[in-house]
PDB file of C-alpha atoms in Angstrom:
ATOM      1  CA  MET Q  30     -20.786   5.679   3.557  1.00  0.00           C
ATOM      2  CA  GLY Q  31     -23.060   2.739   4.194  1.00  0.00           C
ATOM      3  CA  GLU Q  32     -22.113   0.369   6.988  1.00  0.00           C
ATOM      4  CA  ASP Q  33     -23.448  -2.481   4.854  1.00  0.00           C
ATOM      5  CA  ARG Q  34     -20.294  -2.298   2.729  1.00  0.00           C
ATOM      6  CA  GLN Q  35     -17.692  -4.858   3.688  1.00  0.00           C
ATOM      7  CA  VAL Q  36     -15.091  -3.510   6.089  1.00  0.00           C
ATOM      8  CA  MET Q  37     -11.676  -4.732   4.899  1.00  0.00           C
ATOM      9  CA  ILE Q  38      -9.499  -3.019   7.508  1.00  0.00           C
ATOM     10  CA  GLU Q  39     -10.363  -1.549  10.884  1.00  0.00           C
ATOM     11  CA  THR Q  40      -8.036  -0.081  13.464  1.00  0.00           C
ATOM     12  CA  ILE Q  41      -9.389   0.607  16.944  1.00  0.00           C
ATOM     13  CA  ASP Q  42      -7.480   3.005  19.222  1.00  0.00           C
ATOM     14  CA  LEU Q  43      -4.142   2.035  17.686  1.00  0.00           C
ATOM     15  CA  HIS Q  44      -1.031   3.294  19.489  1.00  0.00           C
ATOM     16  CA  LYS Q  45       2.633   2.882  18.631  1.00  0.00           C
ATOM     17  CA  TYR Q  46       5.619   3.926  20.727  1.00  0.00           C
ATOM     18  CA  PHE Q  47       9.264   3.794  19.686  1.00  0.00           C
ATOM     19  CA  LYS Q  48      10.894   3.936  23.133  1.00  0.00           C
ATOM     20  CA  ASP Q  49       9.519   7.227  24.550  1.00  0.00           C
ATOM     21  CA  GLN Q  50       8.340   8.542  21.180  1.00  0.00           C
ATOM     22  CA  HIS Q  51       4.555   8.319  20.781  1.00  0.00           C
ATOM     23  CA  VAL Q  52       4.236   7.874  16.994  1.00  0.00           C
ATOM     24  CA  LEU Q  53       0.587   6.768  16.634  1.00  0.00           C
ATOM     25  CA  LYS Q  54      -1.889   8.217  19.102  1.00  0.00           C
ATOM     26  CA  GLY Q  55      -5.129   6.272  19.083  1.00  0.00           C
ATOM     27  CA  ILE Q  56      -5.898   5.796  15.378  1.00  0.00           C
ATOM     28  CA  SER Q  57      -9.407   4.466  14.708  1.00  0.00           C
ATOM     29  CA  VAL Q  58     -10.372   4.078  11.077  1.00  0.00           C
ATOM     30  CA  LYS Q  59     -12.348   1.776   8.764  1.00  0.00           C
ATOM     31  CA  ILE Q  60     -11.411   0.993   5.165  1.00  0.00           C
ATOM     32  CA  PHE Q  61     -14.181  -0.483   3.004  1.00  0.00           C
ATOM     33  CA  LYS Q  62     -13.938  -2.961   0.139  1.00  0.00           C
ATOM     34  CA  GLY Q  63     -12.961  -1.279  -3.125  1.00  0.00           C
ATOM     35  CA  GLU Q  64     -11.910   1.971  -1.485  1.00  0.00           C
ATOM     36  CA  VAL Q  65      -8.694   3.731  -2.438  1.00  0.00           C
ATOM     37  CA  VAL Q  66      -7.655   5.567   0.711  1.00  0.00           C
ATOM     38  CA  ALA Q  67      -4.723   7.966   0.523  1.00  0.00           C
ATOM     39  CA  ILE Q  68      -2.780   8.929   3.642  1.00  0.00           C
ATOM     40  CA  ILE Q  69      -1.077  12.316   3.495  1.00  0.00           C
ATOM     41  CA  GLY Q  70       0.574  14.593   6.017  1.00  0.00           C
ATOM     42  CA  PRO Q  71       3.877  16.138   7.025  1.00  0.00           C
ATOM     43  CA  SER Q  72       7.064  14.135   7.389  1.00  0.00           C
ATOM     44  CA  GLY Q  73       7.193  12.274  10.712  1.00  0.00           C
ATOM     45  CA  ALA Q  74       3.382  12.197  11.072  1.00  0.00           C
ATOM     46  CA  GLY Q  75       3.346   8.379  11.357  1.00  0.00           C
ATOM     47  CA  LYS Q  76       2.038   7.521   7.872  1.00  0.00           C
ATOM     48  CA  SER Q  77       4.433   4.678   7.054  1.00  0.00           C
ATOM     49  CA  THR Q  78       4.282   3.424  10.653  1.00  0.00           C
ATOM     50  CA  LEU Q  79       0.489   3.163  10.379  1.00  0.00           C
ATOM     51  CA  LEU Q  80       0.781   1.116   7.178  1.00  0.00           C
ATOM     52  CA  ARG Q  81       3.445  -1.145   8.682  1.00  0.00           C
ATOM     53  CA  CYS Q  82       1.450  -1.675  11.901  1.00  0.00           C
ATOM     54  CA  ILE Q  83      -1.652  -2.698   9.930  1.00  0.00           C
ATOM     55  CA  ASN Q  84       0.470  -5.416   8.294  1.00  0.00           C
ATOM     56  CA  ARG Q  85       2.278  -6.090  11.598  1.00  0.00           C
ATOM     57  CA  LEU Q  86       5.660  -5.387  10.021  1.00  0.00           C
ATOM     58  CA  GLU Q  87       5.779  -3.117  13.086  1.00  0.00           C
ATOM     59  CA  GLU Q  88       4.308  -4.355  16.349  1.00  0.00           C
ATOM     60  CA  PRO Q  89       1.553  -2.035  17.578  1.00  0.00           C
ATOM     61  CA  SER Q  90       1.951  -1.000  21.234  1.00  0.00           C
ATOM     62  CA  SER Q  91      -1.792  -1.196  21.949  1.00  0.00           C
ATOM     63  CA  GLY Q  92      -5.164  -1.199  20.217  1.00  0.00           C
ATOM     64  CA  LYS Q  93      -6.768  -3.601  17.764  1.00  0.00           C
ATOM     65  CA  ILE Q  94      -6.358  -4.241  14.040  1.00  0.00           C
ATOM     66  CA  LEU Q  95      -9.033  -6.204  12.193  1.00  0.00           C
ATOM     67  CA  ILE Q  96      -8.352  -7.481   8.672  1.00  0.00           C
ATOM     68  CA  GLU Q  97     -11.589  -8.732   7.082  1.00  0.00           C
ATOM     69  CA  GLY Q  98     -12.974  -9.183  10.601  1.00  0.00           C
ATOM     70  CA  VAL Q  99      -9.982 -11.119  12.001  1.00  0.00           C
ATOM     71  CA  ASP Q 100      -8.159  -9.527  14.945  1.00  0.00           C
ATOM     72  CA  ILE Q 101      -4.542  -9.778  13.810  1.00  0.00           C
ATOM     73  CA  THR Q 102      -3.234  -8.542  17.161  1.00  0.00           C
ATOM     74  CA  HIS Q 103      -4.520 -11.771  18.763  1.00  0.00           C
ATOM     75  CA  PRO Q 104      -1.587 -13.953  19.892  1.00  0.00           C
ATOM     76  CA  ARG Q 105      -2.939 -17.067  18.149  1.00  0.00           C
ATOM     77  CA  VAL Q 106      -3.620 -15.460  14.764  1.00  0.00           C
ATOM     78  CA  ASP Q 107      -1.983 -17.037  11.694  1.00  0.00           C
ATOM     79  CA  LEU Q 108      -0.101 -13.926  10.625  1.00  0.00           C
ATOM     80  CA  ASN Q 109       1.377 -15.442   7.463  1.00  0.00           C
ATOM     81  CA  LYS Q 110      -2.093 -16.363   6.218  1.00  0.00           C
ATOM     82  CA  ILE Q 111      -3.344 -12.801   6.813  1.00  0.00           C
ATOM     83  CA  ARG Q 112      -0.238 -11.263   5.233  1.00  0.00           C
ATOM     84  CA  SER Q 113      -0.663 -13.396   2.121  1.00  0.00           C
ATOM     85  CA  GLU Q 114      -3.919 -11.502   1.476  1.00  0.00           C
ATOM     86  CA  ILE Q 115      -2.180  -8.099   1.667  1.00  0.00           C
ATOM     87  CA  GLY Q 116       0.102  -6.941  -1.136  1.00  0.00           C
ATOM     88  CA  PHE Q 117       2.766  -4.477   0.014  1.00  0.00           C
ATOM     89  CA  VAL Q 118       4.687  -2.194  -2.341  1.00  0.00           C
ATOM     90  CA  PHE Q 119       7.612  -0.436  -0.699  1.00  0.00           C
ATOM     91  CA  GLN Q 120       9.441   2.772  -1.489  1.00  0.00           C
ATOM     92  CA  SER Q 121      12.612   0.838  -2.385  1.00  0.00           C
ATOM     93  CA  TYR Q 122      11.425  -1.882  -4.721  1.00  0.00           C
ATOM     94  CA  ASN Q 123      12.909  -4.753  -2.648  1.00  0.00           C
ATOM     95  CA  LEU Q 124      13.322  -7.035  -5.661  1.00  0.00           C
ATOM     96  CA  PHE Q 125      15.781  -9.923  -5.351  1.00  0.00           C
ATOM     97  CA  PRO Q 126      18.765  -8.774  -7.474  1.00  0.00           C
ATOM     98  CA  HIS Q 127      19.810 -12.325  -8.444  1.00  0.00           C
ATOM     99  CA  LEU Q 128      16.360 -13.188  -9.868  1.00  0.00           C
ATOM    100  CA  THR Q 129      14.827 -12.041 -13.154  1.00  0.00           C
ATOM    101  CA  ALA Q 130      11.578 -10.060 -13.193  1.00  0.00           C
ATOM    102  CA  ILE Q 131       9.472 -13.181 -13.805  1.00  0.00           C
ATOM    103  CA  GLU Q 132      11.365 -15.160 -11.126  1.00  0.00           C
ATOM    104  CA  ASN Q 133      10.735 -12.380  -8.602  1.00  0.00           C
ATOM    105  CA  ILE Q 134       7.024 -12.516  -9.429  1.00  0.00           C
ATOM    106  CA  LYS Q 135       6.755 -16.334  -9.331  1.00  0.00           C
ATOM    107  CA  LEU Q 136       8.546 -16.874  -6.029  1.00  0.00           C
ATOM    108  CA  ALA Q 137       5.736 -16.314  -3.503  1.00  0.00           C
ATOM    109  CA  PRO Q 138       2.883 -17.936  -5.491  1.00  0.00           C
ATOM    110  CA  VAL Q 139       4.946 -21.127  -5.872  1.00  0.00           C
ATOM    111  CA  HIS Q 140       6.256 -21.271  -2.285  1.00  0.00           C
ATOM    112  CA  VAL Q 141       3.336 -19.765  -0.349  1.00  0.00           C
ATOM    113  CA  ARG Q 142       0.259 -20.434  -2.514  1.00  0.00           C
ATOM    114  CA  LYS Q 143       1.756 -23.757  -3.716  1.00  0.00           C
ATOM    115  CA  ILE Q 144       0.734 -23.227  -7.326  1.00  0.00           C
ATOM    116  CA  SER Q 145       2.664 -24.980 -10.105  1.00  0.00           C
ATOM    117  CA  GLU Q 146       5.688 -23.389 -11.806  1.00  0.00           C
ATOM    118  CA  LYS Q 147       3.772 -23.411 -15.083  1.00  0.00           C
ATOM    119  CA  GLU Q 148       0.727 -21.627 -13.678  1.00  0.00           C
ATOM    120  CA  ALA Q 149       2.953 -19.139 -11.816  1.00  0.00           C
ATOM    121  CA  GLU Q 150       4.861 -18.420 -15.038  1.00  0.00           C
ATOM    122  CA  GLN Q 151       1.627 -17.885 -16.968  1.00  0.00           C
ATOM    123  CA  ARG Q 152       0.172 -15.611 -14.298  1.00  0.00           C
ATOM    124  CA  GLY Q 153       3.481 -13.748 -14.014  1.00  0.00           C
ATOM    125  CA  LEU Q 154       3.615 -13.034 -17.745  1.00  0.00           C
ATOM    126  CA  GLU Q 155       0.000 -11.820 -17.680  1.00  0.00           C
ATOM    127  CA  LEU Q 156       0.853  -9.465 -14.821  1.00  0.00           C
ATOM    128  CA  LEU Q 157       3.944  -8.160 -16.613  1.00  0.00           C
ATOM    129  CA  ARG Q 158       1.675  -7.452 -19.595  1.00  0.00           C
ATOM    130  CA  LYS Q 159      -0.718  -5.649 -17.245  1.00  0.00           C
ATOM    131  CA  VAL Q 160       2.072  -3.350 -15.997  1.00  0.00           C
ATOM    132  CA  GLY Q 161       3.451  -2.877 -19.557  1.00  0.00           C
ATOM    133  CA  LEU Q 162       6.630  -4.939 -19.116  1.00  0.00           C
ATOM    134  CA  GLU Q 163       6.020  -8.250 -20.870  1.00  0.00           C
ATOM    135  CA  ASP Q 164       9.253  -7.765 -22.856  1.00  0.00           C
ATOM    136  CA  LYS Q 165      11.280  -7.499 -19.606  1.00  0.00           C
ATOM    137  CA  ALA Q 166      10.394 -10.918 -18.135  1.00  0.00           C
ATOM    138  CA  ARG Q 167      13.982 -12.224 -18.343  1.00  0.00           C
ATOM    139  CA  ALA Q 168      15.655  -8.968 -17.291  1.00  0.00           C
ATOM    140  CA  TYR Q 169      17.383  -8.648 -13.919  1.00  0.00           C
ATOM    141  CA  PRO Q 170      16.549  -5.697 -11.639  1.00  0.00           C
ATOM    142  CA  ASP Q 171      19.818  -3.872 -12.405  1.00  0.00           C
ATOM    143  CA  GLN Q 172      18.877  -3.942 -16.106  1.00  0.00           C
ATOM    144  CA  LEU Q 173      15.621  -2.074 -15.352  1.00  0.00           C
ATOM    145  CA  SER Q 174      14.936   1.585 -14.624  1.00  0.00           C
ATOM    146  CA  GLY Q 175      13.522   2.549 -11.224  1.00  0.00           C
ATOM    147  CA  GLY Q 176      10.040   2.914 -12.679  1.00  0.00           C
ATOM    148  CA  GLN Q 177      10.260  -0.499 -14.304  1.00  0.00           C
ATOM    149  CA  GLN Q 178      11.493  -2.096 -11.066  1.00  0.00           C
ATOM    150  CA  GLN Q 179       8.573  -0.569  -9.175  1.00  0.00           C
ATOM    151  CA  ARG Q 180       6.122  -1.891 -11.763  1.00  0.00           C
ATOM    152  CA  VAL Q 181       7.661  -5.363 -11.368  1.00  0.00           C
ATOM    153  CA  ALA Q 182       7.215  -4.952  -7.599  1.00  0.00           C
ATOM    154  CA  ILE Q 183       3.513  -4.160  -8.156  1.00  0.00           C
ATOM    155  CA  ALA Q 184       3.155  -7.219 -10.421  1.00  0.00           C
ATOM    156  CA  ARG Q 185       4.843  -9.296  -7.693  1.00  0.00           C
ATOM    157  CA  ALA Q 186       2.332  -8.027  -5.116  1.00  0.00           C
ATOM    158  CA  LEU Q 187      -0.566  -8.849  -7.472  1.00  0.00           C
ATOM    159  CA  ALA Q 188       0.755 -12.358  -8.155  1.00  0.00           C
ATOM    160  CA  MET Q 189      -0.508 -13.490  -4.741  1.00  0.00           C
ATOM    161  CA  GLN Q 190      -4.019 -12.360  -5.758  1.00  0.00           C
ATOM    162  CA  PRO Q 191      -4.301 -10.294  -2.569  1.00  0.00           C
ATOM    163  CA  HIS Q 192      -7.554  -8.845  -1.264  1.00  0.00           C
ATOM    164  CA  MET Q 193      -5.892  -5.441  -0.752  1.00  0.00           C
ATOM    165  CA  ILE Q 194      -2.626  -3.650  -1.557  1.00  0.00           C
ATOM    166  CA  PHE Q 195      -0.651  -1.172   0.538  1.00  0.00           C
ATOM    167  CA  PHE Q 196       1.649   1.338  -1.166  1.00  0.00           C
ATOM    168  CA  ASP Q 197       4.250   3.091   0.980  1.00  0.00           C
ATOM    169  CA  GLU Q 198       5.413   6.159  -0.983  1.00  0.00           C
ATOM    170  CA  PRO Q 199       5.838   4.020  -4.112  1.00  0.00           C
ATOM    171  CA  THR Q 200       7.124   6.866  -6.300  1.00  0.00           C
ATOM    172  CA  SER Q 201       9.355   8.816  -3.905  1.00  0.00           C
ATOM    173  CA  ALA Q 202      12.573   7.105  -5.042  1.00  0.00           C
ATOM    174  CA  LEU Q 203      11.809   7.661  -8.736  1.00  0.00           C
ATOM    175  CA  ASP Q 204      12.919  10.264 -11.243  1.00  0.00           C
ATOM    176  CA  PRO Q 205      10.028  12.562 -12.259  1.00  0.00           C
ATOM    177  CA  GLU Q 206       9.626  11.034 -15.758  1.00  0.00           C
ATOM    178  CA  MET Q 207       9.189   7.555 -14.240  1.00  0.00           C
ATOM    179  CA  ILE Q 208       6.565   8.520 -11.682  1.00  0.00           C
ATOM    180  CA  ARG Q 209       3.720   8.652 -14.214  1.00  0.00           C
ATOM    181  CA  GLU Q 210       4.243   5.084 -15.439  1.00  0.00           C
ATOM    182  CA  VAL Q 211       3.874   3.749 -11.881  1.00  0.00           C
ATOM    183  CA  LEU Q 212       0.881   5.964 -11.099  1.00  0.00           C
ATOM    184  CA  ASP Q 213      -0.845   4.809 -14.296  1.00  0.00           C
ATOM    185  CA  VAL Q 214      -0.572   1.183 -13.145  1.00  0.00           C
ATOM    186  CA  MET Q 215      -1.952   2.150  -9.718  1.00  0.00           C
ATOM    187  CA  GLN Q 216      -4.780   4.095 -11.337  1.00  0.00           C
ATOM    188  CA  ASN Q 217      -5.772   1.042 -13.388  1.00  0.00           C
ATOM    189  CA  LEU Q 218      -5.849  -1.062 -10.217  1.00  0.00           C
ATOM    190  CA  ALA Q 219      -8.052   1.541  -8.537  1.00  0.00           C
ATOM    191  CA  SER Q 220     -10.469   1.549 -11.476  1.00  0.00           C
ATOM    192  CA  GLU Q 221     -10.675  -2.257 -11.278  1.00  0.00           C
ATOM    193  CA  GLY Q 222     -11.905  -1.983  -7.681  1.00  0.00           C
ATOM    194  CA  MET Q 223      -8.781  -3.103  -5.782  1.00  0.00           C
ATOM    195  CA  THR Q 224      -8.851  -2.023  -2.117  1.00  0.00           C
ATOM    196  CA  MET Q 225      -5.809   0.210  -1.717  1.00  0.00           C
ATOM    197  CA  LEU Q 226      -4.144   2.083   1.118  1.00  0.00           C
ATOM    198  CA  VAL Q 227      -1.643   4.569  -0.294  1.00  0.00           C
ATOM    199  CA  VAL Q 228       0.892   6.785   1.462  1.00  0.00           C
ATOM    200  CA  SER Q 229       1.853   9.356  -1.176  1.00  0.00           C
ATOM    201  CA  HIS Q 230       2.543  13.012  -1.929  1.00  0.00           C
ATOM    202  CA  GLU Q 231       1.269  12.673  -5.503  1.00  0.00           C
ATOM    203  CA  LEU Q 232      -1.758  14.927  -5.157  1.00  0.00           C
ATOM    204  CA  GLY Q 233      -2.718  14.668  -8.832  1.00  0.00           C
ATOM    205  CA  PHE Q 234      -2.986  10.900  -8.529  1.00  0.00           C
ATOM    206  CA  ILE Q 235      -4.837  11.189  -5.206  1.00  0.00           C
ATOM    207  CA  ARG Q 236      -7.321  13.638  -6.693  1.00  0.00           C
ATOM    208  CA  GLU Q 237      -8.008  11.288  -9.623  1.00  0.00           C
ATOM    209  CA  ALA Q 238      -7.901   7.867  -7.971  1.00  0.00           C
ATOM    210  CA  ALA Q 239      -8.585   8.124  -4.231  1.00  0.00           C
ATOM    211  CA  SER Q 240     -12.076   7.806  -2.812  1.00  0.00           C
ATOM    212  CA  ARG Q 241     -10.979   9.236   0.538  1.00  0.00           C
ATOM    213  CA  VAL Q 242      -8.014  11.053   2.032  1.00  0.00           C
ATOM    214  CA  LEU Q 243      -6.801  10.780   5.634  1.00  0.00           C
ATOM    215  CA  VAL Q 244      -4.605  13.608   6.887  1.00  0.00           C
ATOM    216  CA  LEU Q 245      -2.158  12.480   9.560  1.00  0.00           C
ATOM    217  CA  ALA Q 246      -0.274  14.919  11.787  1.00  0.00           C
ATOM    218  CA  ASP Q 247       1.540  14.196  15.049  1.00  0.00           C
ATOM    219  CA  GLY Q 248       0.253  10.611  15.075  1.00  0.00           C
ATOM    220  CA  CYS Q 249      -3.448  11.552  14.803  1.00  0.00           C
ATOM    221  CA  ILE Q 250      -5.954  11.676  11.946  1.00  0.00           C
ATOM    222  CA  ILE Q 251      -6.777  15.382  11.995  1.00  0.00           C
ATOM    223  CA  GLU Q 252      -9.093  15.441   8.988  1.00  0.00           C
ATOM    224  CA  GLU Q 253     -10.580  13.138   6.361  1.00  0.00           C
ATOM    225  CA  GLY Q 254     -12.833  13.403   3.343  1.00  0.00           C
ATOM    226  CA  PRO Q 255     -13.098  13.030  -0.436  1.00  0.00           C
ATOM    227  CA  PRO Q 256      -9.986  14.460  -2.140  1.00  0.00           C
ATOM    228  CA  ARG Q 257     -11.712  17.282  -3.994  1.00  0.00           C
ATOM    229  CA  GLN Q 258     -13.440  18.540  -0.882  1.00  0.00           C
ATOM    230  CA  LEU Q 259     -10.343  18.183   1.267  1.00  0.00           C
ATOM    231  CA  PHE Q 260      -7.946  19.853  -1.197  1.00  0.00           C
ATOM    232  CA  ASN Q 261     -10.317  22.679  -2.156  1.00  0.00           C
ATOM    233  CA  ASN Q 262     -11.658  23.424   1.292  1.00  0.00           C
ATOM    234  CA  PRO Q 263      -9.457  22.028   4.100  1.00  0.00           C
ATOM    235  CA  GLN Q 264     -10.838  22.667   7.582  1.00  0.00           C
ATOM    236  CA  HIS Q 265      -7.951  22.004   9.954  1.00  0.00           C
ATOM    237  CA  PRO Q 266      -5.156  24.624  10.172  1.00  0.00           C
ATOM    238  CA  ARG Q 267      -2.494  21.869   9.965  1.00  0.00           C
ATOM    239  CA  THR Q 268      -4.094  20.539   6.753  1.00  0.00           C
ATOM    240  CA  LYS Q 269      -4.186  24.058   5.267  1.00  0.00           C
ATOM    241  CA  ASP Q 270      -0.550  24.598   6.187  1.00  0.00           C
ATOM    242  CA  PHE Q 271       0.556  21.219   4.773  1.00  0.00           C
ATOM    243  CA  LEU Q 272      -1.357  21.632   1.499  1.00  0.00           C
ATOM    244  CA  SER Q 273      -0.139  25.214   0.996  1.00  0.00           C
ATOM    245  CA  LYS Q 274       3.432  23.856   1.023  1.00  0.00           C
ATOM    246  CA  ILE Q 275       2.890  21.089  -1.537  1.00  0.00           C
ATOM    247  CA  LEU Q 276       0.124  22.390  -3.804  1.00  0.00           C
TER     248      LEU Q 276
END
């Protein structure tokens, strides 16, 4: 992979401790513009922690994190400005229950990006169309299925026009028949060139949409490569063991 491509995210020797538990053990990785990088590995490997540290939802214990060249571990960094460029889609949709779908989507663009209500409404409706939910604009979260709520959450992340989106196991709380509708939206984003970092067990989606897979075990990246190569011919015994359980 050419170094002339723009590096969107770089972690350098990233460590994270929770009390005496060493969860991330010196993670160094670069994510390039337009890449869809999937993070897989056994439960407790540190996958979600890595995602949350890169966004500083968790404080890293040591190491550096660069987002588009800016060191976000620097004490004087404007964290809100950096975060506004990163969409984050959580496992539990985190929609505001008292707001309709369109109100959930409009909230941050109006308050953070300072765009007008009218423009936010227009953009929100376009995004609902993009995720196949334009008829649900006035629905409240409890009137939507899990898959629909997650698609609203993706539209909400896109409303800020972020430079990259993180997905933390976005389908793990969904019933099987709803998983596909969320993955289809993610696949469209990938094909449009959105830079994405995805923690997921959906190997079919990863095989189709990811440009690279990182395998995390015991807080370390033990293996990485294109999905086809990694799934068909894993090198590390831990990768082989993990894949044999979920393939």
